[in-house]
Structures are given as C-alpha cells and as structure tokens.
Short mmCIF file of the N, C-alpha and C atoms (twelve columns), coordinates in Angstrom:
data_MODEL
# 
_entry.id   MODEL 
# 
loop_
_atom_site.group_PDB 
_atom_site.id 
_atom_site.type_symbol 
_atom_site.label_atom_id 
_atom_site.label_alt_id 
_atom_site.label_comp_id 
_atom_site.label_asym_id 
_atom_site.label_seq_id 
_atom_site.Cartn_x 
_atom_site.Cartn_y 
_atom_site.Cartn_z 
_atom_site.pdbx_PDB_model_num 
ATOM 1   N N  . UNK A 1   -30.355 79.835 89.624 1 
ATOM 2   C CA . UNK A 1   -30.278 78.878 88.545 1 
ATOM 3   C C  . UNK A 1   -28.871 78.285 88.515 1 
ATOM 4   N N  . UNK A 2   -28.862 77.040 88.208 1 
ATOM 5   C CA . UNK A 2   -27.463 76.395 87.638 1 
ATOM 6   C C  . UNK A 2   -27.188 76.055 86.422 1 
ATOM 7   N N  . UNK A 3   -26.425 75.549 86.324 1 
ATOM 8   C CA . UNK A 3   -25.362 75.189 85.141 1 
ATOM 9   C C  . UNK A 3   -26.286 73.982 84.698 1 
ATOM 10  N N  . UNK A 4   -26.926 73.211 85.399 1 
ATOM 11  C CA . UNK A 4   -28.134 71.727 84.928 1 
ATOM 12  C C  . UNK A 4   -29.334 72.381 85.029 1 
ATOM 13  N N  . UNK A 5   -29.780 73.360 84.735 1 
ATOM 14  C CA . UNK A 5   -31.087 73.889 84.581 1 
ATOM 15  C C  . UNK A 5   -31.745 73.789 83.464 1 
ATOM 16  N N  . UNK A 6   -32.238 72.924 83.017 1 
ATOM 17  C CA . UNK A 6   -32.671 72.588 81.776 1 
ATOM 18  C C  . UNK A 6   -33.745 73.545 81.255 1 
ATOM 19  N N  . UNK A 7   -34.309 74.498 82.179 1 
ATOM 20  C CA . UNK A 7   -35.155 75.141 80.813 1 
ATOM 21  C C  . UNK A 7   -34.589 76.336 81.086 1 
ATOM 22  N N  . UNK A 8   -33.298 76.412 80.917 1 
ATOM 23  C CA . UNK A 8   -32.318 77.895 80.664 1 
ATOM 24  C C  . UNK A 8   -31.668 77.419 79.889 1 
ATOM 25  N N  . UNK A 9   -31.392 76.575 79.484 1 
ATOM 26  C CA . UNK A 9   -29.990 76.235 78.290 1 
ATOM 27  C C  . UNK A 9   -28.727 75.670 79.081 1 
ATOM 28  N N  . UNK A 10  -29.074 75.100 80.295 1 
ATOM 29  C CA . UNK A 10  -28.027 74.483 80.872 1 
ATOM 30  C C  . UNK A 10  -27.177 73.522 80.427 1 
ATOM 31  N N  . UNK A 11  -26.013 72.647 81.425 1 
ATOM 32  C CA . UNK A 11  -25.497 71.471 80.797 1 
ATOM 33  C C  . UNK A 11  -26.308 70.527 80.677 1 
ATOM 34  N N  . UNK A 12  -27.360 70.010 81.244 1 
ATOM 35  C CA . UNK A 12  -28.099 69.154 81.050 1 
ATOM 36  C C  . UNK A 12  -28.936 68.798 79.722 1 
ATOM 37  N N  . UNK A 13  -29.466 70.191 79.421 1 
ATOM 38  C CA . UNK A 13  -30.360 70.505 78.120 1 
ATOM 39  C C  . UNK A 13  -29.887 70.341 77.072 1 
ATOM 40  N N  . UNK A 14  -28.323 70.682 77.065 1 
ATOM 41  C CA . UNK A 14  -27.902 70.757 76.193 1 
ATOM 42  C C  . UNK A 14  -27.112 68.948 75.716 1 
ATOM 43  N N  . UNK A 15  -27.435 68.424 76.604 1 
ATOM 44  C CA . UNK A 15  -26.675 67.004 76.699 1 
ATOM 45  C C  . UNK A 15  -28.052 66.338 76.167 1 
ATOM 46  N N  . UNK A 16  -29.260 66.370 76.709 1 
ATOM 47  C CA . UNK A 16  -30.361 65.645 76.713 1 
ATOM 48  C C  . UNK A 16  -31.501 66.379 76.246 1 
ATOM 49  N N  . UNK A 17  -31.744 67.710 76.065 1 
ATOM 50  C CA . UNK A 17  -32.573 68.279 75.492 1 
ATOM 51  C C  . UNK A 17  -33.692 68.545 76.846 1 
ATOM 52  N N  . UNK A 18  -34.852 68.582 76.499 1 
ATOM 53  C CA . UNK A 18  -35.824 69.677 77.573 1 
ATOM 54  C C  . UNK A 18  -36.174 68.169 78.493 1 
ATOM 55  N N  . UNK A 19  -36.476 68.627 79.603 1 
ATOM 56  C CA . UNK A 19  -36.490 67.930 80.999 1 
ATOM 57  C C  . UNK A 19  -37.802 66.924 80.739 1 
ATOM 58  N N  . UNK A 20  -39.015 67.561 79.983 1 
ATOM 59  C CA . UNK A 20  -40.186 66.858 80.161 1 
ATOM 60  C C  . UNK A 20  -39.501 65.759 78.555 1 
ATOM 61  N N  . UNK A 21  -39.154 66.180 77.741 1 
ATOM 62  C CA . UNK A 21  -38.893 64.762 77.155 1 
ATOM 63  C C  . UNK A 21  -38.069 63.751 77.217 1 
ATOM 64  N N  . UNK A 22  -36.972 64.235 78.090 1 
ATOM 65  C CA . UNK A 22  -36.117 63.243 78.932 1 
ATOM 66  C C  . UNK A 22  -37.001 62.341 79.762 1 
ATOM 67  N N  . UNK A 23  -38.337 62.858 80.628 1 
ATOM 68  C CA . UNK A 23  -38.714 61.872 81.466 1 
ATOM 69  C C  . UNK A 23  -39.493 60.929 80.597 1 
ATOM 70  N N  . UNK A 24  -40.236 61.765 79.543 1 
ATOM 71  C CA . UNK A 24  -40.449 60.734 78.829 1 
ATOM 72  C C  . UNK A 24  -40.116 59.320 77.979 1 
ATOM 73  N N  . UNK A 25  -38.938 59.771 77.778 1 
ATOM 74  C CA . UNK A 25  -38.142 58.488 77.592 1 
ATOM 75  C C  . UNK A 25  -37.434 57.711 78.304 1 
ATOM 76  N N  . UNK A 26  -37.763 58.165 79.072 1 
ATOM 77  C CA . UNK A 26  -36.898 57.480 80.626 1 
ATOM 78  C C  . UNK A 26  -38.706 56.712 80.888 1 
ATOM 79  N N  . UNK A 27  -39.674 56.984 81.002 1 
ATOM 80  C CA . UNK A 27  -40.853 56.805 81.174 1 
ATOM 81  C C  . UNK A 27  -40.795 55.404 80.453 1 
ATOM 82  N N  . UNK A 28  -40.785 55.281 78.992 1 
ATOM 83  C CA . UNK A 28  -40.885 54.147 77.957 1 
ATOM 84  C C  . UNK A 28  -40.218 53.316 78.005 1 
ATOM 85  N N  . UNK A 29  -39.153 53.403 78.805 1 
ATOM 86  C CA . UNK A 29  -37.993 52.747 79.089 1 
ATOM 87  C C  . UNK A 29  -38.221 51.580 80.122 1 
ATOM 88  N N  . UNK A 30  -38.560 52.632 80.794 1 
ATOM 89  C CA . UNK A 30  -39.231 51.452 82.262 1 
ATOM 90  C C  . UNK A 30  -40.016 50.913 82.256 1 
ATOM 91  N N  . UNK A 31  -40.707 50.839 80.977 1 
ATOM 92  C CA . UNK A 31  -41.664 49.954 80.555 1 
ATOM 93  C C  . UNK A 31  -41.617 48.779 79.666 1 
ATOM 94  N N  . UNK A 32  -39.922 48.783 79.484 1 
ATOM 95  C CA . UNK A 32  -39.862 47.752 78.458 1 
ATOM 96  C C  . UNK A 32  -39.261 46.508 79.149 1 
ATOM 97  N N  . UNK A 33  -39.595 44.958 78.906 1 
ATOM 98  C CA . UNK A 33  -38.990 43.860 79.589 1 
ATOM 99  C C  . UNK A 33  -38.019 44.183 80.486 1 
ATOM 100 N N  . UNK A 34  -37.425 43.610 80.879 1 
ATOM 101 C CA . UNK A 34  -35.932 43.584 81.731 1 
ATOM 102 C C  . UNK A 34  -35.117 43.361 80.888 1 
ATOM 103 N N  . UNK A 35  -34.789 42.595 79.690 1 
ATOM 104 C CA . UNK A 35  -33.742 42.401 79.125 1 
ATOM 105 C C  . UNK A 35  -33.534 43.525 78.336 1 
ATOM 106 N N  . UNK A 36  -34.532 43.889 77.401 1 
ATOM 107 C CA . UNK A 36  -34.769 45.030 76.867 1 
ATOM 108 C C  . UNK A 36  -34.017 46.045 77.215 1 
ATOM 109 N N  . UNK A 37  -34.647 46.479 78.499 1 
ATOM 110 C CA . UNK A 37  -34.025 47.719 79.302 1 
ATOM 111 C C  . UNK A 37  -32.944 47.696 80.127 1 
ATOM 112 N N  . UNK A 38  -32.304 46.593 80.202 1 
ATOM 113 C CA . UNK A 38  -31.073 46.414 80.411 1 
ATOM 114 C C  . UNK A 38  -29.809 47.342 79.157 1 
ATOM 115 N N  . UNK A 39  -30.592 46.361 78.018 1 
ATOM 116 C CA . UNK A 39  -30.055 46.721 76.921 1 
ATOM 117 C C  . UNK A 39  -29.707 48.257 76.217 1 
ATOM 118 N N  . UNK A 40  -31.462 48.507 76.464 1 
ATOM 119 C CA . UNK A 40  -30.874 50.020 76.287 1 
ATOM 120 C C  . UNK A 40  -30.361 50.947 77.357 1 
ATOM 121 N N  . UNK A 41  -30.898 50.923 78.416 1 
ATOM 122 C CA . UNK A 41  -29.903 51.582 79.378 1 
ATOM 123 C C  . UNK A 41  -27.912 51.471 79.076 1 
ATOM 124 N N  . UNK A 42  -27.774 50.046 78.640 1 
ATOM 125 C CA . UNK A 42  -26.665 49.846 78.361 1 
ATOM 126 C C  . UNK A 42  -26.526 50.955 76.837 1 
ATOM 127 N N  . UNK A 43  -27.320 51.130 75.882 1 
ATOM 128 C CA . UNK A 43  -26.870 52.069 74.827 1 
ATOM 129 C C  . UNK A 43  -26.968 53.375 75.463 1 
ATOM 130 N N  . UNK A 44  -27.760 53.595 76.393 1 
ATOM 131 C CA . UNK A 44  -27.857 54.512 76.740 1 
ATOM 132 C C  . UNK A 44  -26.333 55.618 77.274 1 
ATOM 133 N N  . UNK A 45  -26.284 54.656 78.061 1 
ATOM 134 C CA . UNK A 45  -24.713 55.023 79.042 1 
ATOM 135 C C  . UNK A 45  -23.862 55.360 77.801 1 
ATOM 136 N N  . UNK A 46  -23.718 54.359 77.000 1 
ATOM 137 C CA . UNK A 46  -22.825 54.309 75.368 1 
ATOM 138 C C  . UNK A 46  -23.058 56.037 74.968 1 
ATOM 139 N N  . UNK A 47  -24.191 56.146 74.378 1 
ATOM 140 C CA . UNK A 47  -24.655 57.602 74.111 1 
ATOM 141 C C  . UNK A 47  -23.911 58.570 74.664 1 
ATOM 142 N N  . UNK A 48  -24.299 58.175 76.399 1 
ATOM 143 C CA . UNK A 48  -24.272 59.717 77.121 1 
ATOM 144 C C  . UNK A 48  -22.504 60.011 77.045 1 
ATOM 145 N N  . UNK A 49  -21.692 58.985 76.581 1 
ATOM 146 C CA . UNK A 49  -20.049 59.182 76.468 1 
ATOM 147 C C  . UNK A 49  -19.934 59.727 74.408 1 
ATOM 148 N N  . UNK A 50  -20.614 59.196 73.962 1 
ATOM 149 C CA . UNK A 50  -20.527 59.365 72.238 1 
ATOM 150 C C  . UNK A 50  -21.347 59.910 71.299 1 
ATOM 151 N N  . UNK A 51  -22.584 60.166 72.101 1 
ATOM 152 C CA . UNK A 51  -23.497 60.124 71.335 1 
ATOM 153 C C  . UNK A 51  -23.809 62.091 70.679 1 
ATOM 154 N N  . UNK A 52  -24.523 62.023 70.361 1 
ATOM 155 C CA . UNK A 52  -25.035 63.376 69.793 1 
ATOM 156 C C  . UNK A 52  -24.857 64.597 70.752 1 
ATOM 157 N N  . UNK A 53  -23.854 66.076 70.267 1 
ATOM 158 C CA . UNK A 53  -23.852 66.722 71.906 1 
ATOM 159 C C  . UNK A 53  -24.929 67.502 71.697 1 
ATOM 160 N N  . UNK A 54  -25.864 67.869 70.676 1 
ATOM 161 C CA . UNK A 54  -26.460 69.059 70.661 1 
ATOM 162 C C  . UNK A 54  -28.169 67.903 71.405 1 
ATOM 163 N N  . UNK A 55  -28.599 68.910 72.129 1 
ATOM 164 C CA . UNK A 55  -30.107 68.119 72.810 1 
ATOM 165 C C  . UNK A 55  -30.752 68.161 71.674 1 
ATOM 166 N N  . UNK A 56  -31.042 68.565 71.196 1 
ATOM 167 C CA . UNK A 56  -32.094 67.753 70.074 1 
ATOM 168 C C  . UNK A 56  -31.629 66.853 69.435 1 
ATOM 169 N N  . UNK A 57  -30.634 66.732 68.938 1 
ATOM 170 C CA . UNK A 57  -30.250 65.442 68.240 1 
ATOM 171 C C  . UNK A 57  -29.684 64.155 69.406 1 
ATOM 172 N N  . UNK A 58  -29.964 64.667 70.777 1 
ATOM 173 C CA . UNK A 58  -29.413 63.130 71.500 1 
ATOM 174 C C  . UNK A 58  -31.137 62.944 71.764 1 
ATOM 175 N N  . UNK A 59  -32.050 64.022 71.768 1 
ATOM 176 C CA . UNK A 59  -33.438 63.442 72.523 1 
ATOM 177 C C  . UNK A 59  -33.978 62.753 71.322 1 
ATOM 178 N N  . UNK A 60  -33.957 62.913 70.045 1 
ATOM 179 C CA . UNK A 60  -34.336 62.276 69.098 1 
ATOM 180 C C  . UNK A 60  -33.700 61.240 68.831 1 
ATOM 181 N N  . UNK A 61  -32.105 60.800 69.025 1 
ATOM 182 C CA . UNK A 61  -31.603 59.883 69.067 1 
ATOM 183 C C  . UNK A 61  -31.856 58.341 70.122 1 
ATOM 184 N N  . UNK A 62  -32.257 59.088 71.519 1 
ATOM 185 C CA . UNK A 62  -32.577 58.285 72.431 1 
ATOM 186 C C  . UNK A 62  -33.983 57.428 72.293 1 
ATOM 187 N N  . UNK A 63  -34.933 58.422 71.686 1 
ATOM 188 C CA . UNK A 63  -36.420 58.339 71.181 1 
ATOM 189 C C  . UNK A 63  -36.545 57.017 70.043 1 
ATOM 190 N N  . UNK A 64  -35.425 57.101 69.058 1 
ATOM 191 C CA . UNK A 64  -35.703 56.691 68.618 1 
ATOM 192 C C  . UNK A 64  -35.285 54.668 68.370 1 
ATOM 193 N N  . UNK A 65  -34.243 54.661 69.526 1 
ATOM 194 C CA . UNK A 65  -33.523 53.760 70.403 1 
ATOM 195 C C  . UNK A 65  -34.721 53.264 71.069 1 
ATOM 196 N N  . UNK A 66  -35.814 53.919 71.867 1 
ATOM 197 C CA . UNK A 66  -36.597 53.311 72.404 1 
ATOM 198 C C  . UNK A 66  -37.901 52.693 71.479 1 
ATOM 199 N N  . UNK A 67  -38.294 53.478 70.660 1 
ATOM 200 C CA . UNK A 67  -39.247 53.242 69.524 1 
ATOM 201 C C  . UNK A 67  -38.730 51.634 69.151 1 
ATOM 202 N N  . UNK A 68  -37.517 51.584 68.632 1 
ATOM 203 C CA . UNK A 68  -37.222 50.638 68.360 1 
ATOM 204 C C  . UNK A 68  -36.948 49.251 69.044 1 
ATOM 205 N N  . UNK A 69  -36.867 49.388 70.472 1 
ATOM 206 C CA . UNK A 69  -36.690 48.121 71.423 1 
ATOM 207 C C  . UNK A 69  -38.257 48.127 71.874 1 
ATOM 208 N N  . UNK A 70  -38.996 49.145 71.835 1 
ATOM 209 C CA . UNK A 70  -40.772 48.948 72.451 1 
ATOM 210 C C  . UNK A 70  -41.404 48.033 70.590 1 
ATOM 211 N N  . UNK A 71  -41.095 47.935 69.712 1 
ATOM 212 C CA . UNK A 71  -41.240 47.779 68.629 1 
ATOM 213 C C  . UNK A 71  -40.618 45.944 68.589 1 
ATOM 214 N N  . UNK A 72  -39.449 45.622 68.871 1 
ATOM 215 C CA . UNK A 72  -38.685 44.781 69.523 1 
ATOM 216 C C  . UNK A 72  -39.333 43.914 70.049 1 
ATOM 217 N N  . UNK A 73  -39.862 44.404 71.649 1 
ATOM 218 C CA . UNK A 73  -40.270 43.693 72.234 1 
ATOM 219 C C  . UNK A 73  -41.384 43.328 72.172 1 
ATOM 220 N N  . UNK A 74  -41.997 44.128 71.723 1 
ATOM 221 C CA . UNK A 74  -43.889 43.805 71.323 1 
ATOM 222 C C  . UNK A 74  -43.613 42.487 70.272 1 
ATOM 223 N N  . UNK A 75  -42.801 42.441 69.299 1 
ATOM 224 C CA . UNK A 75  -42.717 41.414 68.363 1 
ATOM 225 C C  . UNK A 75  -41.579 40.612 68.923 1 
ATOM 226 N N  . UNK A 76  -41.238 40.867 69.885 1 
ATOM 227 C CA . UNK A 76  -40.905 38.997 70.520 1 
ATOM 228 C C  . UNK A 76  -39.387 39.076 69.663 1 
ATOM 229 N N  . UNK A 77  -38.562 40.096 69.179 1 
ATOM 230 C CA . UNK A 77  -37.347 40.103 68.306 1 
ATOM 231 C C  . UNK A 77  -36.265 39.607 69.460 1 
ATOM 232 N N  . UNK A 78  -35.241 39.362 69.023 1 
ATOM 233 C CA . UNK A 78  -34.398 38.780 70.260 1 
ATOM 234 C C  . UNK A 78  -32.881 40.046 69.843 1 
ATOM 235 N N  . UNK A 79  -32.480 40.529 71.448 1 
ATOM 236 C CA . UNK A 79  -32.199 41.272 71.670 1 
ATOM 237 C C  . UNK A 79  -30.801 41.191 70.327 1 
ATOM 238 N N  . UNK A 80  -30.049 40.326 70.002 1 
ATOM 239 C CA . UNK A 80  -28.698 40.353 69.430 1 
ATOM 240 C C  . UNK A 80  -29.297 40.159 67.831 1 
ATOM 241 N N  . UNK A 81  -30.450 40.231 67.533 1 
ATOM 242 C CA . UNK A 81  -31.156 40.369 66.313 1 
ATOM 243 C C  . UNK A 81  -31.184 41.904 66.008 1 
ATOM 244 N N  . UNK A 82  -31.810 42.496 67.125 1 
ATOM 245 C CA . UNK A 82  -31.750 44.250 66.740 1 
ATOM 246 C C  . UNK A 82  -30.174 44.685 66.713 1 
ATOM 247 N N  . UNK A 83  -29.321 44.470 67.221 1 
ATOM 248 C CA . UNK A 83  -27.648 44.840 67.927 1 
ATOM 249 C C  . UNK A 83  -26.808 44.195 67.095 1 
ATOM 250 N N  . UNK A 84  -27.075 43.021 66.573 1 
ATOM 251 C CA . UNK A 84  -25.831 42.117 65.807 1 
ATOM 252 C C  . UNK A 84  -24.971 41.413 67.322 1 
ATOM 253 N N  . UNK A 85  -23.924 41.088 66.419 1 
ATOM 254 C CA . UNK A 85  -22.538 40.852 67.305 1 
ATOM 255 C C  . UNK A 85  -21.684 41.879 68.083 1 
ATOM 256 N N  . UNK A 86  -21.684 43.151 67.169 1 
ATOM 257 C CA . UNK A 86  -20.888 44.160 67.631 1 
ATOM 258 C C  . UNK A 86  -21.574 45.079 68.283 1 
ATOM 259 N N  . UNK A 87  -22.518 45.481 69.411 1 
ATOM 260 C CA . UNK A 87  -23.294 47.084 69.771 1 
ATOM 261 C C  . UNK A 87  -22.681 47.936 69.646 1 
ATOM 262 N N  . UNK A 88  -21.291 48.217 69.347 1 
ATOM 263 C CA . UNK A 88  -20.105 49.150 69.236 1 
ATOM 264 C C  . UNK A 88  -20.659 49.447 67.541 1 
ATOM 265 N N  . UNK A 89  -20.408 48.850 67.176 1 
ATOM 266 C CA . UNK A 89  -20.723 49.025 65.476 1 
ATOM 267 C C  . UNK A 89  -22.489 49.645 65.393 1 
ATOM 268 N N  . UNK A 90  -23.294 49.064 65.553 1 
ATOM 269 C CA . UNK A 90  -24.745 49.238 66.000 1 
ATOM 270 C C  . UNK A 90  -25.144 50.435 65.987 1 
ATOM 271 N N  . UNK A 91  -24.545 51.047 67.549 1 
ATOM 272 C CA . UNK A 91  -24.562 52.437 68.047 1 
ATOM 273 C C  . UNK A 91  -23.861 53.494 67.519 1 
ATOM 274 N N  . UNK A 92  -22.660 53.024 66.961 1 
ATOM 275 C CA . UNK A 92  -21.892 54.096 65.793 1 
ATOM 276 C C  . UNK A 92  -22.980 54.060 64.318 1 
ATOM 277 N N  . UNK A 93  -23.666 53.163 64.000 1 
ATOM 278 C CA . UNK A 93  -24.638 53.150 62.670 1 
ATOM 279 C C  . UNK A 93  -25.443 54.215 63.279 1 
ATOM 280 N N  . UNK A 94  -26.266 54.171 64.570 1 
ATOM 281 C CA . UNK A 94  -27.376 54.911 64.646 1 
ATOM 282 C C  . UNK A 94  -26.969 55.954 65.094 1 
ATOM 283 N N  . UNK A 95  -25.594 56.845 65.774 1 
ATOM 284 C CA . UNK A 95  -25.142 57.727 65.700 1 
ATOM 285 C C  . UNK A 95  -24.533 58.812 64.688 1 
ATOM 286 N N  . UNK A 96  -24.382 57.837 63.407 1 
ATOM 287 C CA . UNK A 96  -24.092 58.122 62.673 1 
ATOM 288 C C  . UNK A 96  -25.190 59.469 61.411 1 
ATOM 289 N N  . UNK A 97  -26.353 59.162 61.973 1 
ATOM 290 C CA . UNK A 97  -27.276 59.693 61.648 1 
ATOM 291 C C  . UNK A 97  -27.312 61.334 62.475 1 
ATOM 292 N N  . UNK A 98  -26.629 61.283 63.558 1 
ATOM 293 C CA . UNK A 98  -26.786 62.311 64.184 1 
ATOM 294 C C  . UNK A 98  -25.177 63.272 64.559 1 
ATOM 295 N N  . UNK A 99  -25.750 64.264 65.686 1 
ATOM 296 C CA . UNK A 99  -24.069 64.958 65.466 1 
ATOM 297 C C  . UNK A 99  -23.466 63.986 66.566 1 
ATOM 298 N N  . UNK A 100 -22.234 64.107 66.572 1 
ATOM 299 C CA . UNK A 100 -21.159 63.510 67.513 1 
ATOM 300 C C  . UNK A 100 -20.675 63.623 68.767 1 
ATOM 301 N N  . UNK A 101 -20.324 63.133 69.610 1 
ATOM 302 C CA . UNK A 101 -19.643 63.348 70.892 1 
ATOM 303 C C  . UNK A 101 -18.908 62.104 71.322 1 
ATOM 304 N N  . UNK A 102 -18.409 62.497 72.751 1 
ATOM 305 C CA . UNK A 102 -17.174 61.268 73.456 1 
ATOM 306 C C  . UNK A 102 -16.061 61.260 73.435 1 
ATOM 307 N N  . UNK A 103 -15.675 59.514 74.267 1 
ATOM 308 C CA . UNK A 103 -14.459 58.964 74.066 1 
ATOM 309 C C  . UNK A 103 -15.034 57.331 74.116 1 
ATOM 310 N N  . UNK A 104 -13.594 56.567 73.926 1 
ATOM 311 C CA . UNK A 104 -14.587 54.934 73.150 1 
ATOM 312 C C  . UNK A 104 -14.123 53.804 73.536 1 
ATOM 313 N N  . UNK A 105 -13.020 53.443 73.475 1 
ATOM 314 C CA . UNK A 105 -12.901 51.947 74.325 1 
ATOM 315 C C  . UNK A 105 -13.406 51.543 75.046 1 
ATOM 316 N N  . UNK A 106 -13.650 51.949 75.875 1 
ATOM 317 C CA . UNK A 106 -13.619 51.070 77.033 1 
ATOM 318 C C  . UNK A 106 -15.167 51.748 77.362 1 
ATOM 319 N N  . UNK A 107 -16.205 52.560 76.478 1 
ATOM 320 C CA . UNK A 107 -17.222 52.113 77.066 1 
ATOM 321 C C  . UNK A 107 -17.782 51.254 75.874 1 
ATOM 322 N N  . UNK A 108 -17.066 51.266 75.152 1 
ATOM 323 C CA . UNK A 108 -17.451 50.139 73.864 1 
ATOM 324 C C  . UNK A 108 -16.982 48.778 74.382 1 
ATOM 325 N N  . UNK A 109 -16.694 48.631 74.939 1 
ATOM 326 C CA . UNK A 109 -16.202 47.028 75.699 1 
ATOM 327 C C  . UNK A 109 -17.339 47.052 76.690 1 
ATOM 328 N N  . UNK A 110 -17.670 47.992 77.775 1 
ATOM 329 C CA . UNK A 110 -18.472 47.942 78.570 1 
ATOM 330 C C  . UNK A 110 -20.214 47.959 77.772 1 
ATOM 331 N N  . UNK A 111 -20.413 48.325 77.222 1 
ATOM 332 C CA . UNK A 111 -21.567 48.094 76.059 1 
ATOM 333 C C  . UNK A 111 -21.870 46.412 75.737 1 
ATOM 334 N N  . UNK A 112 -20.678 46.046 75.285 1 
ATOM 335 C CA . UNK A 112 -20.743 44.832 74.205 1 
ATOM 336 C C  . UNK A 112 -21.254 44.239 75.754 1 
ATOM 337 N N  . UNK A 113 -20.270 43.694 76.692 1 
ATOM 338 C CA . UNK A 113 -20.297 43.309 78.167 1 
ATOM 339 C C  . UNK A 113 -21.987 43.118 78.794 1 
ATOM 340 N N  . UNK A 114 -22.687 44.941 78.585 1 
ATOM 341 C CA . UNK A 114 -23.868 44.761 79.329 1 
ATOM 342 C C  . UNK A 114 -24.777 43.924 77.973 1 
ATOM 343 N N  . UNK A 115 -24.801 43.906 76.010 1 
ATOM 344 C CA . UNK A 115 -25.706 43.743 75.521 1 
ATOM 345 C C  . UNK A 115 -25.308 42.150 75.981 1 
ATOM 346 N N  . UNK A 116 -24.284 41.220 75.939 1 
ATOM 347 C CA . UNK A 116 -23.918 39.990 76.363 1 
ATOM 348 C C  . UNK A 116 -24.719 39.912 77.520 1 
ATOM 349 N N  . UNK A 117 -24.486 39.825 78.493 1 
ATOM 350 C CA . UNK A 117 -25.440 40.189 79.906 1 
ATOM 351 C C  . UNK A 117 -26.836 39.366 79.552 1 
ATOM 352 N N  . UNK A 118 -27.492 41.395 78.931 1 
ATOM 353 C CA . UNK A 118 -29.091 41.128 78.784 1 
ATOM 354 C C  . UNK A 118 -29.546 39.997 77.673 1 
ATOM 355 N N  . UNK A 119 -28.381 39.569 76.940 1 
ATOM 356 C CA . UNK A 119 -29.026 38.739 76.067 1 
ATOM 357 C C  . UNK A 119 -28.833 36.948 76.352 1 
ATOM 358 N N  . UNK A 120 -28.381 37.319 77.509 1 
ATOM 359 C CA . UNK A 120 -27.875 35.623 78.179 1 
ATOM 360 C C  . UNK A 120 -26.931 35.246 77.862 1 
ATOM 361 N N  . UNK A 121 -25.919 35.564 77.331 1 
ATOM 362 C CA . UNK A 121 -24.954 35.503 76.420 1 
ATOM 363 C C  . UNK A 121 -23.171 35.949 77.523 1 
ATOM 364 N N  . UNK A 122 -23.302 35.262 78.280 1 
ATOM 365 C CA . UNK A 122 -22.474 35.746 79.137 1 
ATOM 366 C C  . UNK A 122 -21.152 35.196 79.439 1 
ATOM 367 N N  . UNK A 123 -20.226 35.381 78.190 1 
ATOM 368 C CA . UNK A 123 -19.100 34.588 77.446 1 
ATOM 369 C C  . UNK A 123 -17.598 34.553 78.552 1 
ATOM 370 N N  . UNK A 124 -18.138 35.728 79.259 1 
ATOM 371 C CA . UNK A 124 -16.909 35.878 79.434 1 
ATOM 372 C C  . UNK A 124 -15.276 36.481 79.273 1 
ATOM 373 N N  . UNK A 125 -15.707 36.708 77.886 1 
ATOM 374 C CA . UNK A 125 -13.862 37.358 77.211 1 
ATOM 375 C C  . UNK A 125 -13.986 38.503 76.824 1 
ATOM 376 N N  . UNK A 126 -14.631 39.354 77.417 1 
ATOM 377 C CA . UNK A 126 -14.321 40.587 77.646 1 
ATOM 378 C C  . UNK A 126 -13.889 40.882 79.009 1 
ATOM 379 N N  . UNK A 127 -13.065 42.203 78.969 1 
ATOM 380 C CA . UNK A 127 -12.236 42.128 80.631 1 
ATOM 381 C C  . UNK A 127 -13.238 42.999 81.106 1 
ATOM 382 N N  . UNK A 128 -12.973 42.996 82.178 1 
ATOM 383 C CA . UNK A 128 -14.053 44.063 83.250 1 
ATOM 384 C C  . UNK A 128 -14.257 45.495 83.120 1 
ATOM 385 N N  . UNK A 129 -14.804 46.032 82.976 1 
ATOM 386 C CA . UNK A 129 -15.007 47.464 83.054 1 
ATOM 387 C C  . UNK A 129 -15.095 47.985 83.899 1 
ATOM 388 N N  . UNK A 130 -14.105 49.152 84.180 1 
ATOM 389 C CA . UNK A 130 -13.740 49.831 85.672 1 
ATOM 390 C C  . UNK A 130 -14.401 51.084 86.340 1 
# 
C-alpha cells in the first residue's frame, strides 16, 4: 500500500475523499459543455490549492460545484452569471461553507485567467501564470 491509497486513509482520500466518488465527479464533469468544464476544472485546480483539506468536505464541495454548472448548463445560464467578475471571491463564498486549505495569488489570478478563457472573455490584463 501507499501513501495515495485511497481506501486506507491515504493522501489522496484525504484530499478528495473515497476513489469511487471522485470518479464520479470527474464522470459529471465530462459531461458538461466545453465551456462549462473548462470552467470548473479551472475551480477545480483553485480547490485542489484552497479548498477544503478534510475528504469529505472537498468531495461534497466539488459535488456540489458540479450540481451547480450541470444545473447551469441545462438552463442555458452564462458562465460569468454563476462566477460574477471575481472567481477568486466566488470560490472563497463557496469555500467558505466548508473547512480550509492552500496558498492564493497566483492561483487566484490563474482562475480568474481560465474563467475569462471559458467565458470568451479574453481581456488580456492578467499576467501569465507560471
């Protein structure tokens, strides 16, 4: 066994919670538009640096990130309607609900960067993310 063995209490499990509901949301994911899943993959990454450390509160957190863009997209919502202006602000609201983790600049620049991206919105004045 290793240290990412998710049904021992590994690092993984403990980052993302049990293996079969990780694929599942990884499952719902790949099912949503392209812009969509641009988008959340982009919260996603955000998460896996800030988001909730205990696995149940990031698999319910992620779950419920997707609920909400499959919800989204079925009703035709436009991506900077669910997100606002800021996804930095956004993702700290819906983290806020849960326990804590990370570090933040610069994937909070890289966030704003990919929701700009998926939403066509491709301004420019943010600097590159390394």
């Amino acid at each position: 066994m290793t240290m990412f063995d998710t049904e021992s209490g590994g690092l993984i499990s403990k980052v993302i919670g049990p293996k079969r509901r990780w694929r599942a949301y990884k499952a719902r994911v790949k099912q949503l538009p392209p812009a969509y899943r641009t988008a959340v993959d982009a919260i996603e990454r955000y998460l896996m640096h800030f988001g909730p450390l205990d696995g149940d509160s990031a698999a319910s957190l992620f779950e419920d990130v997707a609920d909400l863009f499959e919800r989204a997209a079925a009703d035709g919502t436009p991506i900077r309607e669910i997100v606002g202006e800021n996804p930095a602000e956004f993702v700290e609201a819906l983290i806020d609900n849960y326990e804590r983790g990370g570090y933040v600049a610069r994937e909070q620049n890289r966030l704003s960067r990919a929701i700009e991206l998926a939403a066509g919105e491709d301004t420019g004045k943010l600097g590159r993310s390394r």
